[in-house]
Coordinates of C-alpha atoms in Angstrom, one line a residue:
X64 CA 0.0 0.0 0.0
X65 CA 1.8 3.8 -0.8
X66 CA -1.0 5.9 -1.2
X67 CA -0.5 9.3 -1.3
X68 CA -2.3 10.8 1.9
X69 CA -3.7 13.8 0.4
X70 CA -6.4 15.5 3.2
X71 CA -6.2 19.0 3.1
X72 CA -8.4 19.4 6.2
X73 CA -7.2 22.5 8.3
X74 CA -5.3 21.0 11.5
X75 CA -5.6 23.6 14.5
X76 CA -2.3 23.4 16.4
X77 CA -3.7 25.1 19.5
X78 CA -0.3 24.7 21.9
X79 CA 0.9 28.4 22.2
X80 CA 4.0 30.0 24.3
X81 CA 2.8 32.5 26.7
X82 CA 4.3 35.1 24.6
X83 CA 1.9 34.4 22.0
X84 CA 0.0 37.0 20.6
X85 CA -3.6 37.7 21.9
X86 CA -5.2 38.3 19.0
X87 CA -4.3 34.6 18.0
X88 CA -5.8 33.6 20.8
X89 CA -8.6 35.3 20.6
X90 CA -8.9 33.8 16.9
X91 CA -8.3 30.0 18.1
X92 CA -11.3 30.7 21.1
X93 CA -13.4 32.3 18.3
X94 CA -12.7 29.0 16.1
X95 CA -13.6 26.5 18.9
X96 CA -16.8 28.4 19.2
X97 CA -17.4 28.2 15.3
X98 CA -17.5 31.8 15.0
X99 CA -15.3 30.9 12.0
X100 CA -15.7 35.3 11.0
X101 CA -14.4 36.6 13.8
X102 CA -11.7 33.5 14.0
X103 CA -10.7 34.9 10.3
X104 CA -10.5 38.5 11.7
X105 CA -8.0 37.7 14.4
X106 CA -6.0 35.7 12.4
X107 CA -5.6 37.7 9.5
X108 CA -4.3 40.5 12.0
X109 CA -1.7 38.0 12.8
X110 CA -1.0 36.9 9.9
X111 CA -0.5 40.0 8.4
X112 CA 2.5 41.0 10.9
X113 CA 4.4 37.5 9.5
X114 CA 3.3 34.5 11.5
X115 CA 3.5 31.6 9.9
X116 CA 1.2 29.8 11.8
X117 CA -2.1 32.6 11.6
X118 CA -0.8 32.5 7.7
X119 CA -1.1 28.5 7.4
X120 CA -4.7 28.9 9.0
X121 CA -5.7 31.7 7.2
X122 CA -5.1 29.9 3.7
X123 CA -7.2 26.9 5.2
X124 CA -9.9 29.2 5.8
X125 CA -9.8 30.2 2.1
X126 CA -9.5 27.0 1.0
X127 CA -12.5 25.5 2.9
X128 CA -14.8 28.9 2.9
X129 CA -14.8 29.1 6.4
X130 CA -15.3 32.7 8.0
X131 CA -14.2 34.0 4.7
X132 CA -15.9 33.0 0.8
X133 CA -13.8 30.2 -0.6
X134 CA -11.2 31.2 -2.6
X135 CA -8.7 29.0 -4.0
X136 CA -6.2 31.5 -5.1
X137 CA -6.1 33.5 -1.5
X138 CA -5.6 29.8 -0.1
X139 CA -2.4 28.8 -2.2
X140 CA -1.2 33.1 -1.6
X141 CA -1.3 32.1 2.2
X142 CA 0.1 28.5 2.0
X143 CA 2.5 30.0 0.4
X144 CA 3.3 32.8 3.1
X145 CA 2.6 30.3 5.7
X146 CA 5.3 27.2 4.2
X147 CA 8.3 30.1 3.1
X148 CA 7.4 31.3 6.9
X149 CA 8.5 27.6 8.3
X150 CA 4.8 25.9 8.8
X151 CA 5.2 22.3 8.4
X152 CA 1.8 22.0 7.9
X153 CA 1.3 24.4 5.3
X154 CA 4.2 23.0 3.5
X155 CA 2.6 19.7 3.8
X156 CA -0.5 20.9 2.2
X157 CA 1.4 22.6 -0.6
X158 CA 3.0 19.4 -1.2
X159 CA -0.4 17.6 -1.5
X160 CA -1.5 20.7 -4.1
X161 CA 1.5 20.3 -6.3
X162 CA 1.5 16.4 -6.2
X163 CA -2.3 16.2 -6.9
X164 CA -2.8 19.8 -9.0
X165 CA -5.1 21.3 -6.9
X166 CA -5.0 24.7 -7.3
X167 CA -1.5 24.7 -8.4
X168 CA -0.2 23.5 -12.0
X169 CA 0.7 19.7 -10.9
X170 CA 4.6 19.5 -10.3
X171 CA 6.1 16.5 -8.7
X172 CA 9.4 18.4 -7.7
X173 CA 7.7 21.4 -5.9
X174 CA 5.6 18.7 -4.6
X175 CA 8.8 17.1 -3.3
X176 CA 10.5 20.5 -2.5
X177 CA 7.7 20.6 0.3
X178 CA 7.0 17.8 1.7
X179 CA 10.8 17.7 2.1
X180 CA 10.9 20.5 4.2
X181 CA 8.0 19.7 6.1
X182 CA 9.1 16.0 6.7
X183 CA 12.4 17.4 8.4
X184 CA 10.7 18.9 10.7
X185 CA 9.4 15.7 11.6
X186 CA 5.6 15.8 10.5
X187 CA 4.8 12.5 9.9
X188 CA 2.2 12.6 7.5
X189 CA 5.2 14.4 5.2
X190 CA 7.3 11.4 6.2
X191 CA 5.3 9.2 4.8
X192 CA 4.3 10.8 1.4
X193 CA 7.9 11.2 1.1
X194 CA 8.5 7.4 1.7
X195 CA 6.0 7.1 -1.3
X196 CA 7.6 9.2 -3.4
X197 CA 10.9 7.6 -3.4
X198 CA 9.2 3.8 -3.7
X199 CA 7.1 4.8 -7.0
X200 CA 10.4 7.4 -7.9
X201 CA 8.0 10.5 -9.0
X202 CA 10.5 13.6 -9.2
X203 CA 13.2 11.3 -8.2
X204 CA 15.3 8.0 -8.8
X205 CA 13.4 5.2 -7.3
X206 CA 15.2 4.1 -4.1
X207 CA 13.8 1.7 -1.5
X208 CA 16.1 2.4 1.1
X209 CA 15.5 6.1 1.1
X210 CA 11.8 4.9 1.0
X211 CA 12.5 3.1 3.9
X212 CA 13.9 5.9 5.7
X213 CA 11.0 8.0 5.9
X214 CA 8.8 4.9 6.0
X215 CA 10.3 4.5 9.4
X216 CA 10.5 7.8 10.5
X217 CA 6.9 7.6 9.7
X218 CA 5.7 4.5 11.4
X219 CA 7.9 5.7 15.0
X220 CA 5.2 8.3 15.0
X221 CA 2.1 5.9 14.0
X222 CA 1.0 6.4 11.1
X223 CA -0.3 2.7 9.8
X224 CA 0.2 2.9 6.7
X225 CA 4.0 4.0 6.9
X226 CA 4.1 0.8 9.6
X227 CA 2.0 -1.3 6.5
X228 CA 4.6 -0.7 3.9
X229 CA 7.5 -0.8 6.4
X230 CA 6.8 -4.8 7.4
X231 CA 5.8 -5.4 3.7
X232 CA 9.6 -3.8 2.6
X233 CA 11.2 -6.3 5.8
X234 CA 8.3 -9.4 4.4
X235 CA 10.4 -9.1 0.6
X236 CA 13.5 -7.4 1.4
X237 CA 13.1 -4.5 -0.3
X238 CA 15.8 -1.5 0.8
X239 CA 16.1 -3.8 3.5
X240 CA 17.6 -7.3 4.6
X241 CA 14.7 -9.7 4.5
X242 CA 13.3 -10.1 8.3
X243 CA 9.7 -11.8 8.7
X244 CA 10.2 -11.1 12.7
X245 CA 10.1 -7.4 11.8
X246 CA 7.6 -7.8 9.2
X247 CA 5.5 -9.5 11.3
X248 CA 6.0 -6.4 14.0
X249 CA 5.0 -3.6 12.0
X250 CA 2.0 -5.4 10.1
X251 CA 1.2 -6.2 13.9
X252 CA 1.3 -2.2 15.1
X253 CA -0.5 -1.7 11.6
X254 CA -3.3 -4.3 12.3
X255 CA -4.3 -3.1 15.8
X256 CA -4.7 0.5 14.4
X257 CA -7.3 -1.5 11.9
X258 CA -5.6 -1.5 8.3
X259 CA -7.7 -3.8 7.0
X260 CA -4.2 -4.8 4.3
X261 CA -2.0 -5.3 7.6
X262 CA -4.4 -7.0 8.9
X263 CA -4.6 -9.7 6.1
X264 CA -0.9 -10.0 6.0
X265 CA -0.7 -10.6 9.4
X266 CA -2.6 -13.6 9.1
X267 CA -0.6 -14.8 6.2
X268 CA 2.3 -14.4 8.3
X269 CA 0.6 -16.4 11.1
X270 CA -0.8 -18.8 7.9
X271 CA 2.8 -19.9 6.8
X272 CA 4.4 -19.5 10.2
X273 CA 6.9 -16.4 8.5
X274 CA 8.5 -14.9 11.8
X275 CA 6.2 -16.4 14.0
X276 CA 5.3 -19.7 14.8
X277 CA 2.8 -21.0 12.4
X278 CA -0.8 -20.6 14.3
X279 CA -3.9 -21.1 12.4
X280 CA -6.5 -19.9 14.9
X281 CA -4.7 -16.6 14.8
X282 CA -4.4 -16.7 11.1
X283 CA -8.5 -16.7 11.1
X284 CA -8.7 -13.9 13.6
X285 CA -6.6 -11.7 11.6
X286 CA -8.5 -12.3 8.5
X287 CA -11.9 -12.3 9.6
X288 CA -10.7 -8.5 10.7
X289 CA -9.5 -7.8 7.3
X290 CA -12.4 -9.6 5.5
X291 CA -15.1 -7.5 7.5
X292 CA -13.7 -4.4 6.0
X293 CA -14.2 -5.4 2.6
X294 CA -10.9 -7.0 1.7
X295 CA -11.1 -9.2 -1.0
X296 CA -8.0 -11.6 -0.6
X297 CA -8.8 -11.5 2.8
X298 CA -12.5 -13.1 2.3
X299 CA -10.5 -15.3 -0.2
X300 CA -8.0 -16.2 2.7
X301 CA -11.1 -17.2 5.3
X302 CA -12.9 -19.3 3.0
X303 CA -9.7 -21.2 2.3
X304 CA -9.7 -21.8 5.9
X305 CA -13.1 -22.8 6.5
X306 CA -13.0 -25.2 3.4
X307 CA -10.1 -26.7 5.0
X308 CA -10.8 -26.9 8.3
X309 CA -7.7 -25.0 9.5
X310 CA -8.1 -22.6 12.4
X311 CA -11.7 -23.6 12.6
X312 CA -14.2 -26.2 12.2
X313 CA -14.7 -27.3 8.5
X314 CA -17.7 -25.6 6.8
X315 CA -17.9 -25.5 3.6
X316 CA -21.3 -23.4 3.8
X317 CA -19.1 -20.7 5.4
X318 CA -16.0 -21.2 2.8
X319 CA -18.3 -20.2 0.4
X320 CA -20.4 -17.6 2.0
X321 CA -16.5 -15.8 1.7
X322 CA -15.9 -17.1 -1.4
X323 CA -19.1 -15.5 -3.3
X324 CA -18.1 -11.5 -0.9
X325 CA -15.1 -11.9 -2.6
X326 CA -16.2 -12.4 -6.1
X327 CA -19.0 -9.2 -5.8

């Protein structure tokens, strides 16, 4: 799984010194409270003297037409203001414009330019679509072990999906030695945050007895969870284990319940 994460949902970073000014807090009080207009007003006086963080919330204002009409051009103007000023999250989002072309021509290396910069700052979301861009080598040369760099970087800090591609790199040994003890790890953290993928190829791991000792009944638990959310190798997986009695009673009516959700 390396798909791009690409929410451009305003996140309100609400821990301020005690030097910070008033009229930004005034402006995060007035957001909690929904009055999104006057939370625009005492931002954008903020904004306007150079903070990077009013700026970054200003431009998601813009872009989401909150307190202000929408305006896509103001939003990328202030993301703009916001990222040069040091906001990792407005350089994330400019990332996610330039990788995507939204509101921006699409451009993979200003898409890279940004999530670089917000990645070293250590926002993990950035660390991740980073990852993803040097595994699928957009802007750049292909490179699994820088992939696997940010992939970790990533997953330390939770994100699932980093943690997902992180055991799968260890499962084939790719930018990495081949380890099915630390592929069965990171599918494991991936699994109990619900990734329905990890979740499937925990099981498999489980299935074959690949860095753990080989345990059916936990093979079905894993991809029962994975084949409730839809997956369809997962459903596939299930069945095979009900038609052959592994992990749970033989049943072939239940074998092929799974069979026929995985074939709609």
């Amino acid at each position: 799984m390396a798909m791009i994460k690409s929410t451009l949902a305003m996140k309100l970073f609400l821990t301020v010194s005690v030097n910070a000014m008033a009229d930004f807090n005034a402006g995060v009080a007035a957001y909690e409270a929904k009055d999104h207009k006057l939370a625009f007003k005492e931002f954008s006086a903020v904004a306007l003297q150079g903070d990077a963080r009013a700026q970054g919330l200003i431009a998601g204002m813009y872009a989401n037409g909150l307190g202000v009409a929408k305006d896509g051009g103001q939003a990328v103007r202030w993301y703009h203001k916001a990222a040069e000023g040091g906001d990792a999250q407005s350089q994330f989002v400019l990332g996610v414009m330039y990788a995507n072309g939204r509101g921006v021509s699409k451009d993979d290396l200003q898409a890279l330019r940004w999530y670089q910069k917000a990645a070293e700052q250590g926002l993990a979301d950035a660390q991740y679509n980073l990852g993803v861009i040097y595994a699928r080598g957009r802007a750049v040369p292909q490179d699994e072990a820088e992939a696997v760099k940010w992939y970790l970087k990533a997953a330390e800090q939770g994100i699932a999906e980093a943690q997902y591609n992180l055991g799968s790199r260890y499962a084939e040994g790719r930018g990495v030695p081949r380890d099915d003890a630390e592929a069965v790890s990171w599918y494991r953290k991936a699994a109990e945050q619900g990734l329905a993928a990890a979740q499937n190829n925990l099981g498999s791991m489980y299935a074959s007895g690949r860095g753990v000792p080989k345990d059916d009944a936990q093979a079905v638990q894993w991809y029962r969870k994975a084949a409730e959310q839809g997956v369809a190798a997962a459903q596939i997986n299930l069945g095979n284990m009900y038609a052959d009695g592994r992990g749970v009673p033989k049943d072939e009516v239940q074998a092929l319940s799974w069979y026929r959700k995985a074939a709609e």
